Every structure is written in structure tokens, then in C-alpha cells.
Amino acid sequence: MQKIKSLMARQGLKSPQESIADLSPVEDFRIPSKEEMREMREQPIDPQAEQEIINSIQEVYYSNDSFDMVQHELEKLPPELNLQELEEYRDKLKRQQAAVSKKVADLILEKQPSYVKELERVTSLQTNLQLAAVICTNARRQLSISKEDFTEASLGLLANQRRRHLLTGLLKSLRTIKTLQRTDVRLSEMLEEEDYPGAIQLCLECQKAASTFKHYSCISELNSKLQDTLEQIEEQLDVALSKTCKHFDVSHYTRVQLAYTLLEKTQTAMDQLHMHFTQAIHNTVFQVVLGYVELCAGNADTKFQKMQYKDLCTHITQDSYVPCLSDLCKALWEVMLSYHRTMQWHEEDDKEEAPPTTDEAGAADTEEAVVDHSYVKKKLEHGLTRIWQEVQLKVKAYLLGTDMSNFKYDDFIVVLDVISRLMQVGEEFCGSKSELLQESIKRQSVNYFKNYHRTRLEELRMFLENETWELCPVKSNFNIAQLHEFKFMGQSRSPSVSPSRQVLSSQDQVLSSQDQEVLSLFQHFSQEGNPFERHIDNKDEETEDVLASNGYESDELEKCVYQDYDSDSDVPDELKQDYVDEQTGDVPLKSASRETLRSRKKSDYSLNKGSNAPILTNTTLNVIRLVGKYIQMMNILKPIAFDVIHCVSQLFDYYLYAVYTFFGRNDMYESSGPGLISSRLRTTLNRIQESLIQMESLGEGSSSVHGGPGEDRKEKVPSPHLSQLVVLTASETLYGLAQRVVATESLVFLAEQFEFLQSHLDTMMPTAKKPFLQQFYSQTVSTASELRKPIYWVVAAKALDYEQMLLLMAGVKWDIREIMSQHNVYVDVLLKEFEEFNKRLGDVSRHVRVPLPVSNVLWEHCIRLANRTLVEGYGNVKKCSNEGRALMQLDFQQFLMKLEKLTDMRPIPDKDFVETYIKAYYLTENDMEQFIKNHREYSMKQLANLVNVCLGSHINKKARQKLLAAIDDIDRPKR
């Protein structure tokens, strides 16, 4: 209690009694007695009045505790004191004091219970504090005793613990040293297991540990030994890295890269890797070629091993060339595949890298890793071109080391196919166009192809000269796609894909069709297989001879018909016309109706009871197969596509020229049939003769002198000669009509096959050279059917005896005076000739199918010649009356009526030619002059006969001379 009071005293607090006592420092200020207090409480005081009294107290009384109110009141006294005023002022102060005292007393009484309660709490707190002081005193006394008793024991324990810690560290160091002494054994085991990352990690840890214990004398020797071991590991790691160049293994390469990462030599590893790939390419190709050279040499001569690779390639024999090339490409494929998979590994590794860390050390490591990855990526991308360049150089040296001009065609095709596949690999490998390979294979191909084409042209000449133009029996559904030379067209119409690319398994084709995308070679053969393994097998599969099965692979193909004779496509446009004027070449306005054409087609079936198989010979088949081989070569080697197509055109040119030379060139009849050879055909024949045919007009001794440059003569072929076995002079066979049909229609069939191949050839032809191909088709291939006219004209000119008909017509008397009802005998003779011609045509058609266009051309020629003979006969008349002119019309109408029963041709060719001439006998002088100007198709003799015979009796000599002069003017330009 005393402490609380002292605390209150320090804080300036006072008890209520002291507070009341201190209310007034005035000595005579009397504290109201209890009775007074009671009275005051009993006196009814208005609270408001009491509050007004308190409020009337001056503010200065409330200023602070140090305020001296007595001094204040004394200072307020006036100089002259007035007792009454003083008493009044005193009473006022008393009332204020009484009001304040009452207010204070009320407040004290109001707070009395709280004060008592708080006082009790203070008393209780005092008791508790006294108890706590006793407990603390006892605790301090006990701690003092414990401190004195345990200090010595604690220091002893600490000393022992420190000694134990030192000994434990020493034991750990000794064990580490012992482990370091045995590390070399474990490192050897890990290297044998090819655990390079573990070995390097262990070696680095041992080096770090050795640097920690370098104060031990036994450690210094171990540290140098570990450094030697680390260098040995790097050497073995380099050997392991070189192994990935031929056979890439993901787990093996992963360990190697991790090891280089631990060594912080990732960039060095990339440099070493590219060096190993270059060395692997050199070693691989050298070993492959060396193996074949030694195998072919057949002895144990070691001189080949000391040769340079380029020199070694010149010792490859022709028989071993293709297998060696195939093995060479297989080995190079393994190296490029390993490089490709190496790049894939690094791309996947970049994707799996952890995100960058935020701390400074992690950020530095990440930045270093990014630099390494960027270097590796650039190095690998640059290495693609470098590796492919090395491959090209090795293959180029191999290609140019042997002269392939005398290779077999199939072997050379395999070479082209392998190189084409290799160039495809290069394009997928690094996007290269393989300029080195293209240049070298183009050089070899041009050399080979010139020699090959020259030999084939000579063979074609030999075939043509020994060809008897007999029908080669094939089925009606034969087409060139059934020849194995054209199988590539059935497999893929796209010429941009080489045949080797087309030889994917059926499963691969199904897969590509489902995914709508073709897998690249690196995707397709990434795990197993090799893109260069299929060529020899494919060659063995394509040994079927089309002649053994007549050009068919299956009887199911008979369900289709090769030619549809119900269409107009097989009828040349010339034959759909009424006729083509032989002098002018103009096409008349009239043309045959569709019904007439259909009726004509029936004659083809009536003449031929056999099948509608294509008409071709063994030579035609050989030319087609040769074209297929050329196109195969062109498909594989696009840079010489123009040269190949040019040679293909020469095959067709030579065949066309031979057919024309054998059957169409007859000076006697050719001169009498103007308009038979169109200007386009004549231009084509002249071009072929100038560019391809080696003329034999000069003697053997002088031919080499005047034949032009030797190279130009090499490209030319002597003109072929018809086989002596082919007889074209027998009238019974219609002057070799069967052979003419086979020759001409085989040429037409060959032209149709060229038309079929046009789109394929067009896609292969370089853009700058496409006009050549278009010109070849428009001016050469399309003229094949035009050869029918000159060839069959020879038959038509000999089939009927036109001279006999002229003699019979010359014996007819035309200056009669009465109308005749009976036609002349020459008409019956002429019709008899036509009947005999029809019979012999039917005999020929039983041996060789005579197509409808051929029979139409023959009938057209014969009728045209007969009609022109009639006009010639009428032009020889010396005297003629009106009744004689009527007889001419009667004879011609009889001829037409009987002729229409023998042929389905409508209208009859040159019908108007005869009728117009006969009607000209009725013309007057003025009309005759106009007739002469408009009808230049008639000869000068025929027109002069009209003037002399018809108008001779009606006009004077001057008028006759005028008309004859007009005829002469017309004929003068023809001279």
C-alpha cells in the first residue's frame, strides 16, 4: 500500500481528502462542516442557477495549478477600499466557493464506488507482487548454486565434442583420398560401358576433390594422373563421336553430347563432328570402290590401296559399274541419314530445354547455353551444304571415271535412275539442285545418248530394209501402256517423279493416299531400308517381252476396245470433204453428211470380218518401244530432255520418210496427180531429207569430201531401200496394196501414239524449246494420214486401165443427128473395171484389214481418175453435135447410177467436174469467155477443145482467136 501511495505521489496524484484540502490556498478558507454540507445539500438550489454561478467564475481561476488566487484578488482591490463593496464581493466569492464545493462533493460521492473497487485491485496486485519477488529471489539463489556445480563438466563435454568433430573430418578426408586412389579402375569400367558423361562427371569431381586435399603430399601425383585420364576420355569421346557418322544411335549420341556439355566443349564437338563426316564420306566411298576394283582385278595387288580415289574410279569395269554405284549410294545414304538424324536430335533437344532461371548464376548459364545452341544450329545448317558438296564430288568423280557410251540401255537407265534418286535425296537433304551431279550426268548422258541414238537409227534402217510389211498380230485392245517401256506412265502420269520414286510399295501408296501427303525419303527410310535397294529388283521384274504375249499382260484387257469405229475421230478431215482440188488444194464448200459417213463406215466391216486390231508391224513395235526407252531416259534426266525429244522426232521422221520413199514416191504417177501431196507434207519431207537423210548421189570416194563436216554426217542416216521380198508390181495384189496398207496405217497408228504422248512430252520439254515440239506435232505428226493420198494414188492409177477407156472413147462417133437411148460400150468397160477393183479390194481385205479411211481414199482416187479420164476423152472429141452432147450426159448418168451401187461414197468425187464440162458445150461466146476465167481446173487442151468443137461453127475466126488467147493467158503462169 505504501508503494502505491509513493507511486501516486511520484505521479502527482492526491487522495480525495488532500484534494479537498488543497482546493483553496487561502489560510482562512474554511472547509464546510458536515452540517453545512448537509444544509447545502438540503437547500433547494436551482441547478441552472448553480451552473450560472460556476460559469460566473473568471477564466483565470482555471488557468493552471500554480495560479495564486490570493495575489490575484489582492491586486484587483481598488486604491480606495469600500467595506460594503468588499463584503458584497466576498459574499459573491463565497457563493462561488459554495457552488464549486457542492459540485466537487457531488462528483466525489458519485465516483466513490469505483474508487473503492480500484483500491481493492491495487491491494491485491501489491500482494501478488510481493509473492513474485519471493519466488524470483529463490530462483536466483538456486541458479547460482547450479552454475557453481555444472560449469566444469560443461567445458569438458565441449572439448570432447570438438575433438570428435575434428577426427570425423579427418576420417572423411582419408576415405576420400582412398576413393581417389581407386578412381582409375572405375573410370576404365565406365569407359568400357561407354558411359562417357558418368566418367567425365566422376573425373571432374575427383579433380575438384583433389584440389581440396592438395595440402596432402599423396594428392599431387593423383592430380596429374586424373588430368591424363581426362585427356584419354576426350580421345575416346572423339572416337565415339566419329561412330555416329555412319550409324546414328540416339542413346549413344545423347551420351556423347552430354559428355561434351560437361566438358564445356559443345562448339568444339560440332567442329569435330563435321570433320568426321567429311572423313567418313571419303573413307566410305574409297572402301566401296576399292572392294569392287580388287574383286574385278582378281589378285592381291596392293597398288590399288595407294591410289587416289579419282584414279581408282577409272579401274571399275562395265559389269561391276552399276552394282558398285548402287552400293556407293547406299553407303553415302547412311552417312547423310546420320547427319539428318543428328540435326533432328538437336532440334528436339532445343525444344526440351528448361526455361531460363531468374537468379544471376542461372541467367549466366542460360545465356551461355543459348550461345552454344545458336552456334550448333548455324554449324549444322552450314554443314548440310558442305556434306552434300562432298557427296557430289565423290559421285561425280565416279561418274566421269568411266566411259558409259557403250553401256547397255537397261544398265544406263539404272545409272540415271540411281543418280536421279540421289539428286532427290540432295534436294530433300539441303534443298540443293545438285548442279555438279546434273552437269556430270548430263555430260555422260549426251555422250551416251548420241552414240545410242546413232546405233538405234542404223538399226531402224536395217529393220526397215528387211521389213516385209506383214501384219504383226495383236489383239484389238492393244495399247502402248501394256509395253513395259511405258509402265512408268501407268504408275505415274507426272513426269517430275522418277521411275524409282514411283516404285513404292503398295502399303506406302495407301499410306500416302490416306494422309494426302508423300513422305520424304528421310521420313520413309529413317529407321530401316535404303532408297537405293530397289533398282536391281525392278530391272528383273521388267523382263516380260511384249511379243511373247502379243503385247498383253492379261486377257481381262480384251474387255476394252482400242479403237471405236462408231466415232468420226478415226476419219481424217480430208476424207470428210467432197474432194480436194488437185491443182489448187482448195477444199470445196460441200462436205459429206454425217449419215453418209456412217454409211461409209459399214464398208469397213463389210470388207473386214476380222477384229479391229491396230495395224502395225514389228518395226513399228520396235520404234514404239524405242520411244518408250527414250522417254524413260528423259524422265530421269530432264537437262537433256530437248535432245531426247529431238531424237524421238527423228525416229518418227525416218519412219515417215521410209514409208513415203517405199510406197509413195513414184515420179510417173506423182506428176500426174497434182495436189496429192500438200505443201505442208512436201515441206516436211524436204526438211527430213535435208536434216536426216544422207544422200547417196555422190560416189563413195567423194561422199566424205562433199558430205559436210564429219559430225554432221554422223547425225545423218542413209536413205532406206525397200526389201526385195516386197513386190509392188503384181496387179493381182492391187500392186502390193496389203503391204501399202500395213505400212501407211502403221505410220498412222504410230502418229496416234505420238499424239497420246504429246502432253507427257510437253511437260518434260523446257519452256524455251516448246515451240519445237509444237512445230513437230503440227507439221510432221499430223501429216502422217496425208501420206495415204500419194501412196494409194499409185494403186488407184494402176488398178484401172484408163488408157483403154480413152481408146474406146476415141472410137465413139459424137456428131450424130438423133437422140440415142443406149449408152456407149466404154461405160460398161469402165464399170467392169470398177467391179474387178472392188473384188480385188475384197480379196486384200481378207488378209489385211482395210480401214474405212483407206477404202475411201482408194475409191476416191479411182473415181476421181475415172472422171478426169472421161473429161480427157470428151476433150479429145473432134466433132460433136447437140445429140452427141446428150449422149455424153447419158453415158455419164449411166456410169454414176451403176457406180453408186458399188460404193457408199456420197457425193461422187469430181461429179461436178464432168457435168460442168459437158454442160459447157451449150455455152455462148460470152458465157464461154467467163467460163474459161472461172474454171481453171481444166487443162488448156480441154478448154481449147470447147472453143474449137462447140463454138467453131457459131463464131468467126477473130472471136475464136480471142478465146484461145484467153486460154493461153491462163496457162502461161503455170509454165
XYZ file of N, CA and C in Angstrom, residues 577-711:
405
model
N -14.466 -34.420 -146.616
C -14.834 -33.443 -147.628
C -15.268 -34.143 -148.913
N -15.951 -33.385 -149.742
C -16.367 -33.933 -151.034
C -15.135 -34.296 -151.860
N -14.251 -33.360 -152.008
C -12.953 -33.606 -152.646
C -12.072 -32.408 -152.401
N -10.780 -32.630 -152.604
C -9.814 -31.535 -152.528
C -9.279 -31.320 -153.922
N -9.392 -30.126 -154.393
C -8.958 -29.847 -155.762
C -7.468 -30.149 -155.903
N -7.117 -30.928 -156.899
C -5.745 -31.399 -157.033
C -4.794 -30.321 -157.498
N -5.317 -29.328 -158.161
C -4.437 -28.279 -158.661
C -4.253 -27.150 -157.644
N -5.338 -26.767 -157.055
C -5.277 -25.629 -156.116
C -5.150 -26.064 -154.676
N -5.588 -27.294 -154.362
C -5.565 -27.732 -152.959
C -6.690 -27.158 -152.152
N -7.644 -26.445 -152.790
C -8.754 -25.832 -152.070
C -9.780 -26.883 -151.704
N -10.397 -26.694 -150.561
C -11.451 -27.597 -150.103
C -12.782 -27.039 -150.548
N -13.616 -27.827 -151.199
C -14.916 -27.318 -151.644
C -15.804 -27.020 -150.470
N -16.846 -26.269 -150.751
C -17.750 -25.856 -149.684
C -18.601 -27.014 -149.205
N -18.925 -27.935 -150.113
C -19.794 -29.034 -149.720
C -18.987 -30.077 -148.964
N -19.625 -30.709 -148.017
C -18.977 -31.777 -147.262
C -19.962 -32.908 -147.056
N -19.425 -34.052 -146.796
C -20.296 -35.214 -146.637
C -21.112 -35.093 -145.368
N -22.323 -35.566 -145.437
C -23.206 -35.535 -144.271
C -22.814 -36.638 -143.296
N -23.298 -36.489 -142.037
C -23.000 -37.489 -141.012
C -23.587 -38.846 -141.392
N -24.774 -38.825 -142.009
C -25.384 -40.102 -142.424
C -24.532 -40.783 -143.480
N -23.998 -40.007 -144.391
C -23.145 -40.589 -145.427
C -21.901 -41.206 -144.813
N -21.317 -40.492 -143.825
C -20.130 -41.034 -143.175
C -20.438 -42.338 -142.461
N -21.591 -42.388 -141.809
C -21.957 -43.613 -141.117
C -22.151 -44.765 -142.095
N -22.744 -44.442 -143.254
C -22.944 -45.497 -144.240
C -21.606 -45.974 -144.788
N -20.635 -45.043 -144.850
C -19.329 -45.458 -145.333
C -18.659 -46.406 -144.359
N -18.872 -46.172 -143.078
C -18.218 -46.984 -142.079
C -18.629 -48.436 -142.185
N -19.817 -48.676 -142.685
C -20.260 -50.051 -142.832
C -19.366 -50.813 -143.786
N -18.782 -50.102 -144.750
C -17.926 -50.779 -145.715
C -16.688 -51.346 -145.035
N -16.241 -50.701 -143.962
C -15.080 -51.224 -143.255
C -15.370 -52.594 -142.687
N -16.585 -52.781 -142.138
C -16.941 -54.065 -141.563
C -17.299 -55.072 -142.656
N -17.857 -54.581 -143.748
C -18.207 -55.495 -144.817
C -16.964 -56.046 -145.502
N -15.910 -55.249 -145.514
C -14.674 -55.718 -146.121
C -13.843 -56.542 -145.158
N -14.049 -56.320 -143.881
C -13.211 -56.968 -142.872
C -14.084 -57.671 -141.865
N -14.047 -58.969 -141.905
C -14.832 -59.734 -140.949
C -14.045 -59.989 -139.665
N -12.747 -59.651 -139.675
C -11.919 -59.920 -138.509
C -12.058 -58.850 -137.456
N -11.067 -58.829 -136.572
C -11.095 -57.881 -135.458
C -10.653 -56.511 -135.924
N -10.793 -55.539 -135.031
C -10.373 -54.175 -135.329
C -9.036 -53.875 -134.667
N -8.163 -54.862 -134.646
C -6.857 -54.681 -134.006
C -6.062 -53.611 -134.742
N -5.221 -52.886 -134.040
C -4.379 -51.887 -134.712
C -3.487 -52.535 -135.758
N -3.263 -51.819 -136.828
C -2.395 -52.306 -137.898
C -0.986 -51.784 -137.639
N -0.083 -52.708 -137.388
C 1.298 -52.312 -137.156
C 2.217 -53.461 -137.503
N 3.494 -53.149 -137.652
C 4.496 -54.144 -137.992
C 5.458 -54.317 -136.832
N 6.357 -55.298 -137.019
C 7.380 -55.485 -135.996
C 8.253 -54.238 -135.873
N 8.529 -53.587 -136.996
C 9.333 -52.363 -136.954
C 8.597 -51.262 -136.204
N 7.290 -51.149 -136.441
C 6.501 -50.148 -135.700
C 6.597 -50.401 -134.202
N 6.462 -51.666 -133.823
C 6.530 -52.017 -132.408
C 7.893 -51.686 -131.829
N 8.939 -51.935 -132.596
C 10.279 -51.613 -132.122
C 10.460 -50.107 -131.967
N 9.910 -49.327 -132.894
C 10.003 -47.864 -132.781
C 9.270 -47.390 -131.534
N 8.083 -47.947 -131.282
C 7.307 -47.539 -130.103
C 8.079 -47.865 -128.832
N 8.652 -49.051 -128.790
C 9.403 -49.429 -127.589
C 10.637 -48.547 -127.437
N 11.248 -48.194 -128.561
C 12.405 -47.313 -128.509
C 12.016 -45.930 -127.993
N 10.848 -45.453 -128.414
C 10.354 -44.168 -127.906
C 10.138 -44.247 -126.402
N 9.594 -45.386 -125.947
C 9.398 -45.564 -124.502
C 10.705 -45.498 -123.745
N 11.739 -46.117 -124.308
C 13.051 -46.059 -123.650
C 13.586 -44.631 -123.626
N 13.402 -43.924 -124.733
C 13.856 -42.537 -124.768
C 13.146 -41.693 -123.715
N 11.844 -41.905 -123.589
C 11.067 -41.108 -122.617
C 11.477 -41.462 -121.193
N 11.781 -42.749 -120.960
C 12.287 -43.122 -119.633
C 13.556 -42.337 -119.312
N 14.454 -42.300 -120.280
C 15.703 -41.573 -120.065
C 15.424 -40.086 -119.848
N 14.468 -39.569 -120.592
C 14.133 -38.155 -120.462
C 13.479 -37.874 -119.110
N 12.673 -38.800 -118.630
C 12.037 -38.631 -117.322
C 13.079 -38.518 -116.225
N 14.092 -39.358 -116.334
C 15.091 -39.398 -115.271
C 16.064 -38.228 -115.395
N 16.376 -37.845 -116.645
C 17.381 -36.809 -116.843
C 16.775 -35.651 -117.617
N 16.188 -34.731 -116.880
C 15.483 -33.616 -117.511
C 16.404 -32.636 -118.243
N 17.685 -32.456 -117.831
C 18.516 -31.478 -118.553
C 18.709 -31.793 -120.039
N 18.622 -33.068 -120.441
C 18.789 -33.372 -121.862
C 17.441 -33.711 -122.490
N 16.364 -33.216 -121.881
C 15.023 -33.534 -122.390
C 14.872 -33.088 -123.841
N 15.400 -31.915 -124.163
C 15.253 -31.436 -125.537
C 16.016 -32.335 -126.507
N 17.225 -32.732 -126.138
C 17.994 -33.619 -127.013
C 17.257 -34.931 -127.240
N 16.662 -35.463 -126.169
C 15.942 -36.732 -126.294
C 14.721 -36.564 -127.189
N 13.955 -35.507 -126.965
C 12.749 -35.293 -127.781
C 13.136 -35.067 -129.241
N 14.242 -34.385 -129.457
C 14.708 -34.194 -130.831
C 15.014 -35.541 -131.489
N 15.638 -36.435 -130.733
C 15.937 -37.769 -131.266
C 14.660 -38.579 -131.466
N 13.707 -38.420 -130.551
C 12.414 -39.088 -130.722
C 11.759 -38.616 -132.020
N 11.829 -37.324 -132.275
C 11.241 -36.805 -133.518
C 11.959 -37.368 -134.738
N 13.268 -37.618 -134.621
C 13.998 -38.197 -135.744
C 13.559 -39.628 -136.022
N 13.231 -40.380 -134.983
C 12.697 -41.737 -135.193
C 11.428 -41.681 -136.027
N 10.535 -40.774 -135.645
C 9.281 -40.653 -136.392
C 9.547 -40.137 -137.805
N 10.446 -39.159 -137.916
C 10.770 -38.607 -139.230
C 11.292 -39.692 -140.171
N 12.210 -40.513 -139.662
C 12.818 -41.529 -140.515
C 11.794 -42.585 -140.927
N 10.929 -42.951 -140.006
C 9.883 -43.932 -140.330
C 8.939 -43.355 -141.396
N 8.534 -42.100 -141.213
C 7.639 -41.468 -142.181
C 8.321 -41.351 -143.547
N 9.587 -40.960 -143.539
C 10.308 -40.801 -144.807
C 10.464 -42.144 -145.509
N 10.711 -43.211 -144.726
C 10.869 -44.538 -145.322
C 9.568 -45.003 -145.967
N 8.450 -44.812 -145.256
C 7.160 -45.230 -145.819
C 6.863 -44.459 -147.099
N 7.151 -43.184 -147.090
C 6.919 -42.396 -148.301
C 7.843 -42.837 -149.428
N 9.108 -43.056 -149.092
C 10.077 -43.464 -150.116
C 9.714 -44.820 -150.710
N 9.289 -45.761 -149.867
C 8.971 -47.111 -150.350
C 7.702 -47.138 -151.194
N 6.674 -46.408 -150.763
C 5.348 -46.628 -151.345
C 4.725 -45.383 -151.982
N 5.228 -44.211 -151.676
C 4.543 -43.020 -152.146
C 5.270 -42.236 -153.206
N 6.575 -42.479 -153.335
C 7.339 -41.678 -154.291
C 7.411 -42.418 -155.629
N 6.624 -41.952 -156.585
C 6.629 -42.517 -157.937
C 6.524 -41.341 -158.899
N 7.621 -41.016 -159.518
C 7.670 -39.804 -160.329
C 6.633 -39.799 -161.435
N 6.373 -40.958 -162.003
C 5.440 -41.021 -163.133
C 4.032 -40.640 -162.716
N 3.576 -41.273 -161.621
C 2.194 -41.027 -161.198
C 2.076 -39.790 -160.317
N 3.168 -39.443 -159.614
C 3.123 -38.260 -158.744
C 2.935 -36.998 -159.560
N 3.556 -36.972 -160.731
C 3.424 -35.782 -161.563
C 2.047 -35.664 -162.179
N 1.370 -36.803 -162.341
C 0.037 -36.760 -162.941
C -1.050 -36.522 -161.918
N -0.698 -36.448 -160.653
C -1.710 -36.242 -159.607
C -1.436 -35.001 -158.811
N -1.611 -33.844 -159.376
C -1.335 -32.597 -158.641
C -2.248 -32.467 -157.423
N -1.683 -31.939 -156.357
C -2.480 -31.734 -155.141
C -2.503 -32.929 -154.219
N -1.860 -34.047 -154.623
C -1.855 -35.215 -153.753
C -1.009 -34.970 -152.509
N 0.120 -34.324 -152.704
C 0.995 -34.007 -151.573
C 0.797 -32.536 -151.228
N 0.299 -32.292 -150.021
C 0.065 -30.909 -149.598
C 1.393 -30.190 -149.418
N 1.322 -28.892 -149.434
C 2.551 -28.101 -149.257
C 3.183 -28.385 -147.895
N 2.356 -28.626 -146.885
C 2.884 -28.934 -145.549
C 3.645 -30.253 -145.563
N 3.064 -31.293 -146.208
C 3.733 -32.584 -146.281
C 5.003 -32.498 -147.107
N 4.954 -31.756 -148.198
C 6.144 -31.639 -149.041
C 7.253 -30.912 -148.277
N 6.877 -29.883 -147.532
C 7.877 -29.174 -146.721
C 8.498 -30.104 -145.686
N 7.658 -30.921 -145.058
C 8.146 -31.864 -144.046
C 9.117 -32.864 -144.664
N 8.759 -33.413 -145.817
C 9.624 -34.390 -146.480
C 10.950 -33.754 -146.890
N 10.894 -32.553 -147.370
C 12.134 -31.853 -147.740
C 13.005 -31.600 -146.517
N 12.366 -31.208 -145.412
C 13.132 -30.967 -144.179
C 13.810 -32.240 -143.701
N 13.073 -33.352 -143.722
C 13.651 -34.624 -143.276
C 14.822 -35.007 -144.168
N 14.649 -34.833 -145.466
C 15.708 -35.219 -146.408
C 16.962 -34.381 -146.197
N 16.782 -33.105 -145.901
C 17.937 -32.233 -145.722
C 18.640 -32.442 -144.383
N 17.865 -32.694 -143.336
C 18.445 -32.745 -141.990
C 18.833 -34.145 -141.538
N 18.199 -35.169 -142.074
C 18.393 -36.518 -141.524
C 18.930 -37.512 -142.539
N 18.646 -37.329 -143.798
C 18.984 -38.340 -144.796
C 20.337 -38.026 -145.429
N 21.178 -39.024 -145.433
C 22.484 -38.902 -146.073
C 22.332 -39.335 -147.529
N 22.394 -38.374 -148.408
C 22.142 -38.646 -149.819
C 23.311 -39.424 -150.425
N 22.994 -40.290 -151.377
C 23.990 -41.156 -151.996
C 24.209 -40.791 -153.459
N 23.968 -39.551 -153.793
C 24.128 -39.130 -155.182
C 25.583 -39.134 -155.608
N 26.500 -38.937 -154.642
C 27.923 -38.909 -154.961
C 28.533 -40.281 -154.731
N 29.657 -40.513 -155.329
C 30.338 -41.785 -155.151
C 30.903 -41.917 -153.763
N 31.302 -43.143 -153.462
C 31.804 -43.402 -152.118
C 33.066 -42.587 -151.843
N 33.874 -42.458 -152.898
C 35.136 -41.755 -152.678
C 34.959 -40.288 -152.442
N 33.970 -39.707 -153.077
C 33.789 -38.261 -152.947
C 32.752 -37.871 -151.928
N 32.032 -38.852 -151.397
C 30.953 -38.520 -150.459
C 31.502 -37.912 -149.187
N 32.644 -38.403 -148.742
C 33.201 -37.864 -147.499
C 33.748 -36.462 -147.697
N 34.094 -36.152 -148.972
C 34.632 -34.814 -149.218
C 33.518 -33.789 -149.284
N 32.431 -34.169 -149.919
C 31.354 -33.207 -150.129
C 30.202 -33.411 -149.148
N 30.358 -34.322 -148.230
C 29.234 -34.606 -147.330
C 29.144 -33.691 -146.143
N 29.957 -32.671 -146.085
C 29.895 -31.747 -144.960
C 30.778 -32.217 -143.830
N 30.718 -31.578 -142.698
C 31.537 -31.952 -141.553
C 31.253 -33.374 -141.110
N 32.296 -33.982 -140.522
C 32.132 -35.377 -140.087
C 31.045 -35.537 -139.054
N 30.962 -34.592 -138.119
C 29.933 -34.691 -137.076
C 28.551 -34.592 -137.676
